[in-house]
Coordinates of C-alpha atoms in Angstrom, one line a residue:
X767 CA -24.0 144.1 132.7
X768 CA -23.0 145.0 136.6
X769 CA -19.5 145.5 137.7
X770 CA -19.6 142.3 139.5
X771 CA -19.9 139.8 136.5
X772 CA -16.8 139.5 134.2
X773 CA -16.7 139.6 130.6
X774 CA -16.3 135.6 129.4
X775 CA -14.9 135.3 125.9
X776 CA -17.4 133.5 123.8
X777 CA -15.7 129.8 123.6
X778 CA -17.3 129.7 119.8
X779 CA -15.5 133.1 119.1
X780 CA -12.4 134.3 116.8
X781 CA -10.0 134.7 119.6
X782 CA -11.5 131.2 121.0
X783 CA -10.6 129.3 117.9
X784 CA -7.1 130.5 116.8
X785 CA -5.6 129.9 120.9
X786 CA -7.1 126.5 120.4
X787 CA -5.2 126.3 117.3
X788 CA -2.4 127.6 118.5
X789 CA -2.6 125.0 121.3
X790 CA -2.9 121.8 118.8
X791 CA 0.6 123.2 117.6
X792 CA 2.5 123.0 120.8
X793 CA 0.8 119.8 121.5
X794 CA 1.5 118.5 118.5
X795 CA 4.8 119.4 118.4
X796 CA 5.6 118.0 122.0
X797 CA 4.9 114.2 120.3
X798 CA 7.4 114.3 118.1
X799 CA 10.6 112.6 119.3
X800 CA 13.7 115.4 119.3
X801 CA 15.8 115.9 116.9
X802 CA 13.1 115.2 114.4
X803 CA 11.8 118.7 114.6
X804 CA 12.6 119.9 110.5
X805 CA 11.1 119.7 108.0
X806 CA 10.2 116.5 105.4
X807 CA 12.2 116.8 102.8
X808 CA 11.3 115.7 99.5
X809 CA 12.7 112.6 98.0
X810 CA 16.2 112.8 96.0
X811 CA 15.7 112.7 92.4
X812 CA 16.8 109.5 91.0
X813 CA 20.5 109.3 90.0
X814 CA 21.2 107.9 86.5
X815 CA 22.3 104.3 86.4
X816 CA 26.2 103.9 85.4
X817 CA 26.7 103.2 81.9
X818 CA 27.3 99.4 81.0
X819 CA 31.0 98.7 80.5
X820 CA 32.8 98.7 77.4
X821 CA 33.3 95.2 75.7
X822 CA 36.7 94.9 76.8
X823 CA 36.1 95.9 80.6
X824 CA 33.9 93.5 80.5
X825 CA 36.6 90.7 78.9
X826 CA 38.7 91.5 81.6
X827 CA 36.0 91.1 84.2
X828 CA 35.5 87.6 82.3
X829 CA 39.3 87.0 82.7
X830 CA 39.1 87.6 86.4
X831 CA 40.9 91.0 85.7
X832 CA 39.6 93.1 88.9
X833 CA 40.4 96.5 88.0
X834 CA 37.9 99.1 88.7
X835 CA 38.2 101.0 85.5
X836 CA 36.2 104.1 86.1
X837 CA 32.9 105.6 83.4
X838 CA 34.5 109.0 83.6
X839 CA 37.8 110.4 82.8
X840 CA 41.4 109.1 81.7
X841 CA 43.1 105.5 83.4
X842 CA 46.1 103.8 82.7
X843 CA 46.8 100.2 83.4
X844 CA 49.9 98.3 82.9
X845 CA 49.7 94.6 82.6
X846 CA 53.0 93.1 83.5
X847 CA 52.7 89.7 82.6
X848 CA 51.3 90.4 79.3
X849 CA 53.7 93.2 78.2
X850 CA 51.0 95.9 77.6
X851 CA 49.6 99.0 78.4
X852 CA 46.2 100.2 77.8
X853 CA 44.9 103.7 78.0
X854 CA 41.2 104.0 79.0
X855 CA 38.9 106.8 78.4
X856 CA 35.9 107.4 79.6
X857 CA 35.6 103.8 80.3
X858 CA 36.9 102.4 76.9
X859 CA 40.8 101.5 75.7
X860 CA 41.9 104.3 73.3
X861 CA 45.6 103.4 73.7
X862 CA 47.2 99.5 73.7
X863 CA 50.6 99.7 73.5
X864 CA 53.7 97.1 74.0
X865 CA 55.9 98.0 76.9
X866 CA 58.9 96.3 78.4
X867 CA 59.1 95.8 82.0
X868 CA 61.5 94.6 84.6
X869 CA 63.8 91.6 84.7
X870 CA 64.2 88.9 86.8
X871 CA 66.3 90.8 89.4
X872 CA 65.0 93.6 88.7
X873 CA 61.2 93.7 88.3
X874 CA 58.8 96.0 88.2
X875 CA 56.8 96.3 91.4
X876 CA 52.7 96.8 91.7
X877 CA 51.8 99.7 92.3
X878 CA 49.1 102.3 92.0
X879 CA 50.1 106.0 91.0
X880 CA 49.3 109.0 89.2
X881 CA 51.1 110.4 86.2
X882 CA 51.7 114.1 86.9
X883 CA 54.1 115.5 84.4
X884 CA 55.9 114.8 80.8
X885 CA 59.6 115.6 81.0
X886 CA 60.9 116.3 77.4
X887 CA 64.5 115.1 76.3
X888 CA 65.2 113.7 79.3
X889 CA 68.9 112.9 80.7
X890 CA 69.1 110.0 83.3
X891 CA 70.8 109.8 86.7
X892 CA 71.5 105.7 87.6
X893 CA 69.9 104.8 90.8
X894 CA 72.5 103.5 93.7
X895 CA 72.0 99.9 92.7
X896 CA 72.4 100.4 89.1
X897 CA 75.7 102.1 90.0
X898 CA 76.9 99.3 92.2
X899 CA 75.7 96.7 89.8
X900 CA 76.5 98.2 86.6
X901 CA 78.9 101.3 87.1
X902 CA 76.7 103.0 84.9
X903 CA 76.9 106.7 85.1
X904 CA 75.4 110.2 84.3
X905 CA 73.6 110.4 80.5
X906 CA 72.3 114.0 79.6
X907 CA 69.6 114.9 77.4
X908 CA 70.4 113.7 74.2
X909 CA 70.0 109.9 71.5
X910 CA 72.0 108.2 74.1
X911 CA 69.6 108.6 76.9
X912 CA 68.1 105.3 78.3
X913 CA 64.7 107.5 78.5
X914 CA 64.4 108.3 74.7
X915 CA 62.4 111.6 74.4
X916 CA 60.1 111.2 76.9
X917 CA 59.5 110.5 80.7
X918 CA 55.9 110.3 82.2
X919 CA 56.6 111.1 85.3
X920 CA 54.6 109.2 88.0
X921 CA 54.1 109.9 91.7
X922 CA 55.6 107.1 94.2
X923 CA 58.3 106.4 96.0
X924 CA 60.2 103.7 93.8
X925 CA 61.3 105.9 91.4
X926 CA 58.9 103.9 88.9
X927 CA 57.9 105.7 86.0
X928 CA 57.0 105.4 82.1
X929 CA 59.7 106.2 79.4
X930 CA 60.3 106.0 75.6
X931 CA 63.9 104.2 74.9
X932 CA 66.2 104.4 72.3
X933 CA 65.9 100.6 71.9
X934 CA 62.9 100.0 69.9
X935 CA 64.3 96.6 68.8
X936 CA 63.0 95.0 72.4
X937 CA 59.1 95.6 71.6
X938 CA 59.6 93.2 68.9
X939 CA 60.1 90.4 71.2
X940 CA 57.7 88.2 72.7
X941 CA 59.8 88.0 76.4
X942 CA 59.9 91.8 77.1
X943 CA 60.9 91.9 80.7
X944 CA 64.7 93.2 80.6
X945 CA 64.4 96.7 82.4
X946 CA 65.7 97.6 85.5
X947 CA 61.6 98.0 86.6
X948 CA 60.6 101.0 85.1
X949 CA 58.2 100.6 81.8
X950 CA 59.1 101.4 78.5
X951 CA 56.6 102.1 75.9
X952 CA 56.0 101.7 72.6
X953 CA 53.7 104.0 71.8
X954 CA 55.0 106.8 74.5
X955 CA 54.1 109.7 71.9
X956 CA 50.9 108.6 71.3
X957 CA 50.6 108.4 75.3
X958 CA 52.0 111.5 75.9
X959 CA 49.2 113.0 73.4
X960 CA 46.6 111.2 75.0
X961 CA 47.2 112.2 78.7
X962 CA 48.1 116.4 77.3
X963 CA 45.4 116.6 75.2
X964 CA 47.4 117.7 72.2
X965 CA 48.0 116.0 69.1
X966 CA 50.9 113.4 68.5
X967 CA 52.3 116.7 66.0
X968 CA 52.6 119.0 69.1
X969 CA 54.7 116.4 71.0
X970 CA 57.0 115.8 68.2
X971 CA 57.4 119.6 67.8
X972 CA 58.1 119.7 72.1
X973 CA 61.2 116.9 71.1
X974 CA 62.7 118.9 68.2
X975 CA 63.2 121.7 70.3
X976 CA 66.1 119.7 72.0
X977 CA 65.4 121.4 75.2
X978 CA 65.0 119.6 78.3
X979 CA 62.2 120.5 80.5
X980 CA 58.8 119.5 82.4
X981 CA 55.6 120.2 81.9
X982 CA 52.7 119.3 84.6
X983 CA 49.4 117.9 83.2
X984 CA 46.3 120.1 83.6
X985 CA 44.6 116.9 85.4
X986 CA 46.8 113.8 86.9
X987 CA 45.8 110.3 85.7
X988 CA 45.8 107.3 87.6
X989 CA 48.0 104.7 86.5
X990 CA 48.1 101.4 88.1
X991 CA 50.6 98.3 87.4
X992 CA 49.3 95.1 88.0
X993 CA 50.0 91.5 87.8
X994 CA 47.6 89.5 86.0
X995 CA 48.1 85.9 84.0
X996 CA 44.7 86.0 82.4
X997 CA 44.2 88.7 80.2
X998 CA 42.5 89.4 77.0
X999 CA 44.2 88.8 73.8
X1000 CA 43.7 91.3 71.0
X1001 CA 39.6 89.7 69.9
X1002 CA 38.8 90.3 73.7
X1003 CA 39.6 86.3 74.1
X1004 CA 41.1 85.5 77.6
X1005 CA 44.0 84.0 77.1
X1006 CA 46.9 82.4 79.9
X1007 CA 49.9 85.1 79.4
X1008 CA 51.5 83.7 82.8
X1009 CA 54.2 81.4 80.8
X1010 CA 55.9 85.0 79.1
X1011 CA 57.4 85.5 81.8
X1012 CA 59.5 82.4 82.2

């Protein structure tokens, strides 16, 4: 070969092939549209399907009762028309307990919270219109205290809350709204239990202490009071509770 002809790389060669290649790339890569330069992903494994709901979420559904009662964890719902409370676990009522509500006047207001704390031997402190209305004063800790043994305490601005009361006589009676709008509850130790996660033994140990104090919850629960006139009866049956309240 003479110094006046150049060496041509063979266009069949090694060096030929991989710029081609390399060329494709760019090329390739120029026709698709940016911002979809990543890679594919694969697809998302499937997510299980929510578990049916439990015979009596779906009676309420039935009774018109929207209340998104949620598969996991702890919910509390207060009915006011029909005097109750139910505690839901995992989707399913552990708890149903009477409570008495607010009167005419007085009445409890809907409302959706979170209980936070359980307050032992509580005292009570009147609100303003209590004070004006009633002259009520100042009860400490102790068996004269409208709050019994226990206050759940609840997080809102109405000073709403749960409480046990020393009188048990009212749960006996079908009319039950006669508070001044917070909820007593029948079954507050078995509530207070529930939402610790310590036995209904522990609690009644906590009361005989005679101390007053407050103890946060590991976990809050929601707790929402709500006004419904259909509601199911104790065999899941809907049934009209709107006339208890007249």
């Amino acid at each position: 070969m003479t110094a006046s002809h150049k060496s041509v790389p063979n266009p069949r060669g090694p060096i030929a092939r991989a710029a081609l290649a390399f060329a494709s790339i760019l090329v390739l890569a120029a026709c698709v549209p940016a911002g979809t330069q990543q890679t594919a992903s694969l697809p998302a494994p499937e997510q299980p399907a929510p578990p049916p709901p439990s015979p009596f979420v779906q009676a309420m559904r039935d009774a018109g009762v929207n209340v998104a009662i949620p598969a996991r964890g702890k919910f509390i719902l207060v009915n006011i028309p029909s005097y109750e409370l139910i505690a839901f676990q995992d989707g399913a009522p552990v708890i149903r307990s009477k409570v008495v509500v607010g009167a005419a006047g007085t009445s409890t207001p809907e409302l959706l919270s979170n209980m936070y704390a359980i307050k032992y031997n509580p005292d009570w402190t009147p609100t303003p219109s209590i004070v004006r209305n009633e002259a009520s004063v100042y009860i400490p800790s102790g068996p004269r205290s409208p709050l019994g043994r226990l206050k759940l305490e609840l997080d809102n601005d109405q000073a709403i809350y749960l409480h046990d009361t020393p009188q048990k006589s009212y749960f006996g009676r079908e009319k039950r709204a006669l508070s001044h709008g917070c909820v007593r509850v029948q079954q507050v130790r078995e509530l207070a239990a529930w939402a610790d996660g310590v036995s209904v033994d522990e609690i009644d140990q906590r009361i005989r202490t005679g101390r007053m104090y407050t103890e946060r919850l590991a976990e809050e629960i929601p707790v929402y009071i709500g006004y419904y006139t259909r509601f199911p009866d104790q065999f899941g049956q809907p049934v009209n509770v709107s006339g208890r309240l007249r």
